[in-house]
PDB file of C-alpha atoms in Angstrom:
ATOM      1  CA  UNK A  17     -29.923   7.194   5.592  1.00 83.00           C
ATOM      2  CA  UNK A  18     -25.982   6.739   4.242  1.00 91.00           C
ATOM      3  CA  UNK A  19     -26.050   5.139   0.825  1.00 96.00           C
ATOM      4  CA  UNK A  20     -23.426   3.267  -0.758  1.00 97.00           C
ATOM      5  CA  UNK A  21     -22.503   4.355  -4.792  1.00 98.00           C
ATOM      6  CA  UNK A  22     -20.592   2.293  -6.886  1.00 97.00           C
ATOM      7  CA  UNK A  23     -18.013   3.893  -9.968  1.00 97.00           C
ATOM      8  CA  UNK A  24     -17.190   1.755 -12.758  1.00 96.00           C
ATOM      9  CA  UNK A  25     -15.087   2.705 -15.765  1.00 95.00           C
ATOM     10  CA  UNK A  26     -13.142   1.636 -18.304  1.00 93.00           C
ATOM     11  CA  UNK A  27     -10.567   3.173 -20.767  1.00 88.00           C
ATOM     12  CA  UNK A  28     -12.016   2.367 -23.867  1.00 87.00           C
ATOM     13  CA  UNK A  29     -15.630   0.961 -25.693  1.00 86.00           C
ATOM     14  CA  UNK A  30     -14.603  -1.753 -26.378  1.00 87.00           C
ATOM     15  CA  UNK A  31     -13.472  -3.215 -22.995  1.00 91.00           C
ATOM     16  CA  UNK A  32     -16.206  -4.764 -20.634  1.00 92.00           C
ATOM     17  CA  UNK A  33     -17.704  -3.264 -17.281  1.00 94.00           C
ATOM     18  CA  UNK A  34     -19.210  -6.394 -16.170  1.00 95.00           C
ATOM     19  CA  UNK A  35     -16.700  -7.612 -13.966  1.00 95.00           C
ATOM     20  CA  UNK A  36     -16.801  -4.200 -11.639  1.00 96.00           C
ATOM     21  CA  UNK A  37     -20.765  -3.962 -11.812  1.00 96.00           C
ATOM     22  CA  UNK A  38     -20.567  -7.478 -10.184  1.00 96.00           C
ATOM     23  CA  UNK A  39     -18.645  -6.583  -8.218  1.00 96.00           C
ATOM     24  CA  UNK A  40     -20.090  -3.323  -6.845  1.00 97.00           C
ATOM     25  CA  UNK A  41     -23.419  -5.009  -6.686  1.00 96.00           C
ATOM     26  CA  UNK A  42     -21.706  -8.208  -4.041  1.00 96.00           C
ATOM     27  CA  UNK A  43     -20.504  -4.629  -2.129  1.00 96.00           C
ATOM     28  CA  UNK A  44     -24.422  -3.392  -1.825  1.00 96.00           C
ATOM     29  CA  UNK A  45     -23.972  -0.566  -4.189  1.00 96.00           C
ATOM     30  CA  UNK A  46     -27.131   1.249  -3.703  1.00 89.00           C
ATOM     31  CA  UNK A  47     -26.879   2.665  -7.952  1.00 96.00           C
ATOM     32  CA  UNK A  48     -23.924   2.523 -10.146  1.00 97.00           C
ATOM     33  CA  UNK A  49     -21.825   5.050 -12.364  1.00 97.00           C
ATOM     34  CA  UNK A  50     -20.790   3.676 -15.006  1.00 96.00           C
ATOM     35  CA  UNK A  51     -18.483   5.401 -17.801  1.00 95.00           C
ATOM     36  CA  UNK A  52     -16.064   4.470 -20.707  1.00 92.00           C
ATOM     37  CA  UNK A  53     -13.233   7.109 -20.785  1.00 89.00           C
ATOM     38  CA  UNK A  54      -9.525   7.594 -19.682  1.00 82.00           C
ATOM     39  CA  UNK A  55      -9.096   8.002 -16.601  1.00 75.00           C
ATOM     40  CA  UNK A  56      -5.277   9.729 -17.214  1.00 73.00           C
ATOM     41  CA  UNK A  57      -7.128  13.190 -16.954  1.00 77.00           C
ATOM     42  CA  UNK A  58     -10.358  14.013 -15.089  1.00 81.00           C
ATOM     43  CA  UNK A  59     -12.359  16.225 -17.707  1.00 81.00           C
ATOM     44  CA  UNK A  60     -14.798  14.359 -19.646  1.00 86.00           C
ATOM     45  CA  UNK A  61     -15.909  11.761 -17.222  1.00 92.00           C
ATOM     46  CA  UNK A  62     -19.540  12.990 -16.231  1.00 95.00           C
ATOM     47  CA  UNK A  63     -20.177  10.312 -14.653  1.00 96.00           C
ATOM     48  CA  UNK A  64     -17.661  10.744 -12.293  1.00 95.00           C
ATOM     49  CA  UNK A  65     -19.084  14.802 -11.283  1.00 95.00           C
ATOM     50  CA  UNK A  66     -22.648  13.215 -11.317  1.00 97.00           C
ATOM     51  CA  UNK A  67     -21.667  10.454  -8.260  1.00 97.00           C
ATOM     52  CA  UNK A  68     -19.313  13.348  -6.323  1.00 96.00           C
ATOM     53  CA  UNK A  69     -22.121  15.781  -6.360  1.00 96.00           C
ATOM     54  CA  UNK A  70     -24.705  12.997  -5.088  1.00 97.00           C
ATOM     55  CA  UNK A  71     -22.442  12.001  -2.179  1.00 96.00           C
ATOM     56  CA  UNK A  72     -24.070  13.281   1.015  1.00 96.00           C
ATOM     57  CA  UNK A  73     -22.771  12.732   4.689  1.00 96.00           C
ATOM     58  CA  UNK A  74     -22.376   9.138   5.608  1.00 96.00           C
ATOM     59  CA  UNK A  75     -22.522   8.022   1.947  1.00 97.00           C
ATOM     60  CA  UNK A  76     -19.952   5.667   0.449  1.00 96.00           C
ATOM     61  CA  UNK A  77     -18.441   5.665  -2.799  1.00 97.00           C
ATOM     62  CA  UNK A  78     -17.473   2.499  -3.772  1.00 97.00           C
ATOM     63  CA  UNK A  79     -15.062   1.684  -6.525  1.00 96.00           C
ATOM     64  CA  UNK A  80     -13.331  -1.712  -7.574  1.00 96.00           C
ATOM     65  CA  UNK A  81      -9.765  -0.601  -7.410  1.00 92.00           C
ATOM     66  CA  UNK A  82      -8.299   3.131  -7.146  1.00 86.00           C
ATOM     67  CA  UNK A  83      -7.007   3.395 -10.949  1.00 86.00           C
ATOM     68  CA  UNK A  84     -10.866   3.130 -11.824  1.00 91.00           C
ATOM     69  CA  UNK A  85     -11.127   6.347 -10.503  1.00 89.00           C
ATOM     70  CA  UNK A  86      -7.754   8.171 -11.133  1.00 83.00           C
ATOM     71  CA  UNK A  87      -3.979   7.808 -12.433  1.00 75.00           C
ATOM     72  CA  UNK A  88      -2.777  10.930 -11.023  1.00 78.00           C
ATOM     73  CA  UNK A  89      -1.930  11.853  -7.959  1.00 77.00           C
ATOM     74  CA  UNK A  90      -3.536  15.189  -8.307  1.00 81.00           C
ATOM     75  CA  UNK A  91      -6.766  13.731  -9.366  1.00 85.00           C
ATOM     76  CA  UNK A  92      -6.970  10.994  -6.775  1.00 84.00           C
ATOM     77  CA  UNK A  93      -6.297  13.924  -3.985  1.00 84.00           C
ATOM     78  CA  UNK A  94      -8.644  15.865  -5.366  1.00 87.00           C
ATOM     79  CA  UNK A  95     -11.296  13.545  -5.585  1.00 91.00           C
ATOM     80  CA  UNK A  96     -10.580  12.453  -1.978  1.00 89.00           C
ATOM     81  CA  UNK A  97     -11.416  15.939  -0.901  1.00 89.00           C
ATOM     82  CA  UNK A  98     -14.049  16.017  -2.530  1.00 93.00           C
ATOM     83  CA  UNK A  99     -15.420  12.890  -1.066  1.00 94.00           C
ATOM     84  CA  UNK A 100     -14.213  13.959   2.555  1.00 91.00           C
ATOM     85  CA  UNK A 101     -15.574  17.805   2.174  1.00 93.00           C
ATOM     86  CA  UNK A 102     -19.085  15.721   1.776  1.00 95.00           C
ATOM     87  CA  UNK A 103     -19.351  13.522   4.671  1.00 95.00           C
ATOM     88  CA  UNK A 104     -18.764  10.638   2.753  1.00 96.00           C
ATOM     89  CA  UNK A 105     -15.732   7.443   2.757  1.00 94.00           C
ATOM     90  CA  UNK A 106     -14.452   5.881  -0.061  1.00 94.00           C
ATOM     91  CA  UNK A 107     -14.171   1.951  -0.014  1.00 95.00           C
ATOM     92  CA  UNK A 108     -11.780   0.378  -2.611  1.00 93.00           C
ATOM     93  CA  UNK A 109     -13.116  -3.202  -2.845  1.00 94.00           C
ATOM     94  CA  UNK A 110     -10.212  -5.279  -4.309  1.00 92.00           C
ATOM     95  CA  UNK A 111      -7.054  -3.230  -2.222  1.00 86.00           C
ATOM     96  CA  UNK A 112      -9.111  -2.904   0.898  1.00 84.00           C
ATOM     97  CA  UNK A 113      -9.114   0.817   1.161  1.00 88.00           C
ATOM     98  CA  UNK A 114     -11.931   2.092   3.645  1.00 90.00           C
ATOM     99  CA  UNK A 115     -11.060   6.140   4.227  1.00 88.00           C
ATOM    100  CA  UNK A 116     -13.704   6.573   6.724  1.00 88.00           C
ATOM    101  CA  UNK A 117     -10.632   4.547   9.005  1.00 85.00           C
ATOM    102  CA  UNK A 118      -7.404   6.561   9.921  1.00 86.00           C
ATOM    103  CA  UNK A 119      -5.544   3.155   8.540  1.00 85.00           C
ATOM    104  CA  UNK A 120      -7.941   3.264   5.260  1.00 82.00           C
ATOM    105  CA  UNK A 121      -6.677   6.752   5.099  1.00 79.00           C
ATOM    106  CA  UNK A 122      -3.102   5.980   5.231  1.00 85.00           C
ATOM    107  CA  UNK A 123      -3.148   3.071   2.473  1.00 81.00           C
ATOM    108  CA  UNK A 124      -4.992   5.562   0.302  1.00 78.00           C
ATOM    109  CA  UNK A 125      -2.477   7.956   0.086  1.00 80.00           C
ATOM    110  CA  UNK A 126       0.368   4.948  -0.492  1.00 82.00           C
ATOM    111  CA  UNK A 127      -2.216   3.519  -3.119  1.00 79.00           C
ATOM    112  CA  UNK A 128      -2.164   6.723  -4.828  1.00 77.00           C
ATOM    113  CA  UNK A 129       1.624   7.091  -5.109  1.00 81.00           C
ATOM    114  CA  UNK A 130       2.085   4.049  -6.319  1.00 81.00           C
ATOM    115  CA  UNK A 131      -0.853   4.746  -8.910  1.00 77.00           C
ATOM    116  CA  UNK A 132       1.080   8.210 -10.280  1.00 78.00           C
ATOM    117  CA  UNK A 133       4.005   6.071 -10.291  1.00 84.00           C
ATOM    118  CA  UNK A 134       2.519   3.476 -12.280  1.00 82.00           C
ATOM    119  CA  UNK A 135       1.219   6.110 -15.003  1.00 80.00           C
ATOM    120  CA  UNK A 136       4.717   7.734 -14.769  1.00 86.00           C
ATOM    121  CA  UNK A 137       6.765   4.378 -15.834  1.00 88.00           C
ATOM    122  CA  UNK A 138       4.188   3.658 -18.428  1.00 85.00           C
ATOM    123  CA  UNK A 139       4.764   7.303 -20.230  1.00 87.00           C
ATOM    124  CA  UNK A 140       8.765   6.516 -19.818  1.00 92.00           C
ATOM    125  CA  UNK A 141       8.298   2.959 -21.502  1.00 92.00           C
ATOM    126  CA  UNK A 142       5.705   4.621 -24.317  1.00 90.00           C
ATOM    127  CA  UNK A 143       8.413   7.286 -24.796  1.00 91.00           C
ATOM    128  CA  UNK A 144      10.950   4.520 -25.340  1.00 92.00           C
ATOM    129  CA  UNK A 145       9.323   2.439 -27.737  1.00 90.00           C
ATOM    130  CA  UNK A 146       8.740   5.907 -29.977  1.00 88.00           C
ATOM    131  CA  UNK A 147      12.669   6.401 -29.745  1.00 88.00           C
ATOM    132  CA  UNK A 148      13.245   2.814 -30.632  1.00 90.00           C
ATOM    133  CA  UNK A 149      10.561   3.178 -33.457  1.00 88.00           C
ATOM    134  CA  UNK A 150      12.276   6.524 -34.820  1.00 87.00           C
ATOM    135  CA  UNK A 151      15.753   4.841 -34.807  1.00 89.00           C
ATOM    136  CA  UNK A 152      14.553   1.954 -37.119  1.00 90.00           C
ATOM    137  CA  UNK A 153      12.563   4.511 -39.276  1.00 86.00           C
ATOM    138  CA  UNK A 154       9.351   3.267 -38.520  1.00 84.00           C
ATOM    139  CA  UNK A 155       7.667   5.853 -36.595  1.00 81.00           C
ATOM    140  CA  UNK A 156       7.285   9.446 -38.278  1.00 76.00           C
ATOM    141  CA  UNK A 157       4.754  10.908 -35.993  1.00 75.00           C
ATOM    142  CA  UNK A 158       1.832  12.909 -36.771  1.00 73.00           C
ATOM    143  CA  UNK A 159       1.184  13.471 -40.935  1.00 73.00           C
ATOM    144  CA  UNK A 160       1.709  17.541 -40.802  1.00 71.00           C
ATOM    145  CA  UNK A 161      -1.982  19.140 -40.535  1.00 74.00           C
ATOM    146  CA  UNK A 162      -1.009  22.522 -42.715  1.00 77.00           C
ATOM    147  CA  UNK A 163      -0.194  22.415 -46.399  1.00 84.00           C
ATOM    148  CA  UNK A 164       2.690  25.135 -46.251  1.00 86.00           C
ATOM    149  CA  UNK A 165       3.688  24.928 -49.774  1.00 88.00           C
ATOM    150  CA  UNK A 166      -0.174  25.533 -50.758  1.00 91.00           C
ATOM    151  CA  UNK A 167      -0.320  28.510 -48.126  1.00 92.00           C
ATOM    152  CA  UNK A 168       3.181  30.085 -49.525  1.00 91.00           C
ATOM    153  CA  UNK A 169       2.059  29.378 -53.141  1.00 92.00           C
ATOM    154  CA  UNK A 170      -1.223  31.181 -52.642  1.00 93.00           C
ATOM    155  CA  UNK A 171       0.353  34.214 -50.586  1.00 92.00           C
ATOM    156  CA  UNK A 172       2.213  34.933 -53.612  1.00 93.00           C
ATOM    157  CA  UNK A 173      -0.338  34.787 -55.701  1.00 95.00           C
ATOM    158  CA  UNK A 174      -1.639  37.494 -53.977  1.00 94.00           C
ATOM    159  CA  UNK A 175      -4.575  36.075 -52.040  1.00 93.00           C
ATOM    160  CA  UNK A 176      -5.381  38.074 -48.374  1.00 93.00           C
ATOM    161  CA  UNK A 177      -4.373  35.550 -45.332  1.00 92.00           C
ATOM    162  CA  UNK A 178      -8.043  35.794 -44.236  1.00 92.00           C
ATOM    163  CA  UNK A 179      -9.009  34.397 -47.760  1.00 93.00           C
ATOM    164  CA  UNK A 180      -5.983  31.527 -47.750  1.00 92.00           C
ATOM    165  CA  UNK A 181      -7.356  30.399 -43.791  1.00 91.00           C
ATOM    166  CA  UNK A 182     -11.009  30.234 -45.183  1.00 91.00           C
ATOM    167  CA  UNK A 183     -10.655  28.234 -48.825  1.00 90.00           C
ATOM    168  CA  UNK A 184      -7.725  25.750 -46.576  1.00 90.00           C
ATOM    169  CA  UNK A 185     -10.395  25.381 -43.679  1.00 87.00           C
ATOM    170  CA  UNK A 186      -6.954  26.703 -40.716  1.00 87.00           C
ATOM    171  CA  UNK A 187      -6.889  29.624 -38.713  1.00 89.00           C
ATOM    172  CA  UNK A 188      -5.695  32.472 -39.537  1.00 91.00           C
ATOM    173  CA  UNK A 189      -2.803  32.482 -37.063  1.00 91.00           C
ATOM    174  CA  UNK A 190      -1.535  29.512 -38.691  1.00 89.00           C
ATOM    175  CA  UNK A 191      -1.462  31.004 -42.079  1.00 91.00           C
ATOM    176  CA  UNK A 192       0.754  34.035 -40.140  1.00 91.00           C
ATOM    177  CA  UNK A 193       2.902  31.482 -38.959  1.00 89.00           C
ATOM    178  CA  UNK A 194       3.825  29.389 -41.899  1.00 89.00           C
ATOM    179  CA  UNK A 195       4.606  32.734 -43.523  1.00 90.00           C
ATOM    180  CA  UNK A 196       6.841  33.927 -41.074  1.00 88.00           C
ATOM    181  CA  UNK A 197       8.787  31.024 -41.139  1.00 83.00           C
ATOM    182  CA  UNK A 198      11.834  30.552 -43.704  1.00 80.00           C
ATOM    183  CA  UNK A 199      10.892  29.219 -46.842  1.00 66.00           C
TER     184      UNK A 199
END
């Protein structure tokens, strides 16, 4: 007997997944997946692996709109396949997606492209602000992890790298590193 599986998820804890469980339940959602994570990269999200590897043929997975379940285009392909190599459709409730339809199929694939795109321009504008933060002084970036002047000053007292990487708590690599570069 096909069952229907609904896939909620959110970016962060603190957001809500109310709204989509509602909503997956009014679509007869026989159980629901739910998971807070990003969904710019598809490692991490169990949740997601647990409902693809309980699709069977005839099954549905259900989903509220297609950026629940991927930004990239990669990902989104790749989960399609996944969903098709089991038997199963995928139904996007709120853009009316249905792949088990050559149409649904079609509007998929446009729905994804515009879904890389979307992740694409929001990268350029994040990458902007940083510039225009830089320019004004206000953004530095990331306070450096390594303490080279403690590594250097150590070195010379004559302490092994091995011994420097342990009492710092860095790999050893990085102590090679900061004392191959110029001082």
């Amino acid at each position: 007997m096909a069952k229907r599986f609904g896939y909620a998820r959110v970016s962060t804890t603190d957001q809500d997944l109310k709204i989509q469980q509602e909503a997956l339940e009014r679509a007869g959602c026989h159980a629901i997946f739910e998971e807070k994570v990003t969904g710019t990269k598809r490692d991490g999200r169990k949740e997601l692996q647990k409902v693809l590897g309980v699709l069977g043929k005839g099954d549905t997975l259900v989903v509220t709109r297609l950026d629940r379940l991927g930004r990239s285009l990669r990902d989104l392909a790749n989960i399609a396949h996944e969903i098709e190599e089991a038997g199963a459709a995928l139904v996007v409730t709120e853009q009316s997606v249905d792949t088990s339809t050559p149409a649904g199929r079609a509007f998929f694939g446009m729905l994804a492209t515009f879904a890389q795109l979307e992740t694409d321009v929001r990268r350029e504008r994040q990458l902007e602000g940083i510039e225009a933060a830089k320019a004004k002084g206000v953004y530095k970036g990331r306070k450096p992890s390594l303490d080279r002047a403690m590594v250097r000053e150590m070195a010379d007292a004559g302490v092994s790298p091995s011994r420097i990487a342990r009492d710092l708590d860095m790999a050893r690599s990085s102590v090679y590193r900061v004392l191959g570069e110029p001082a």
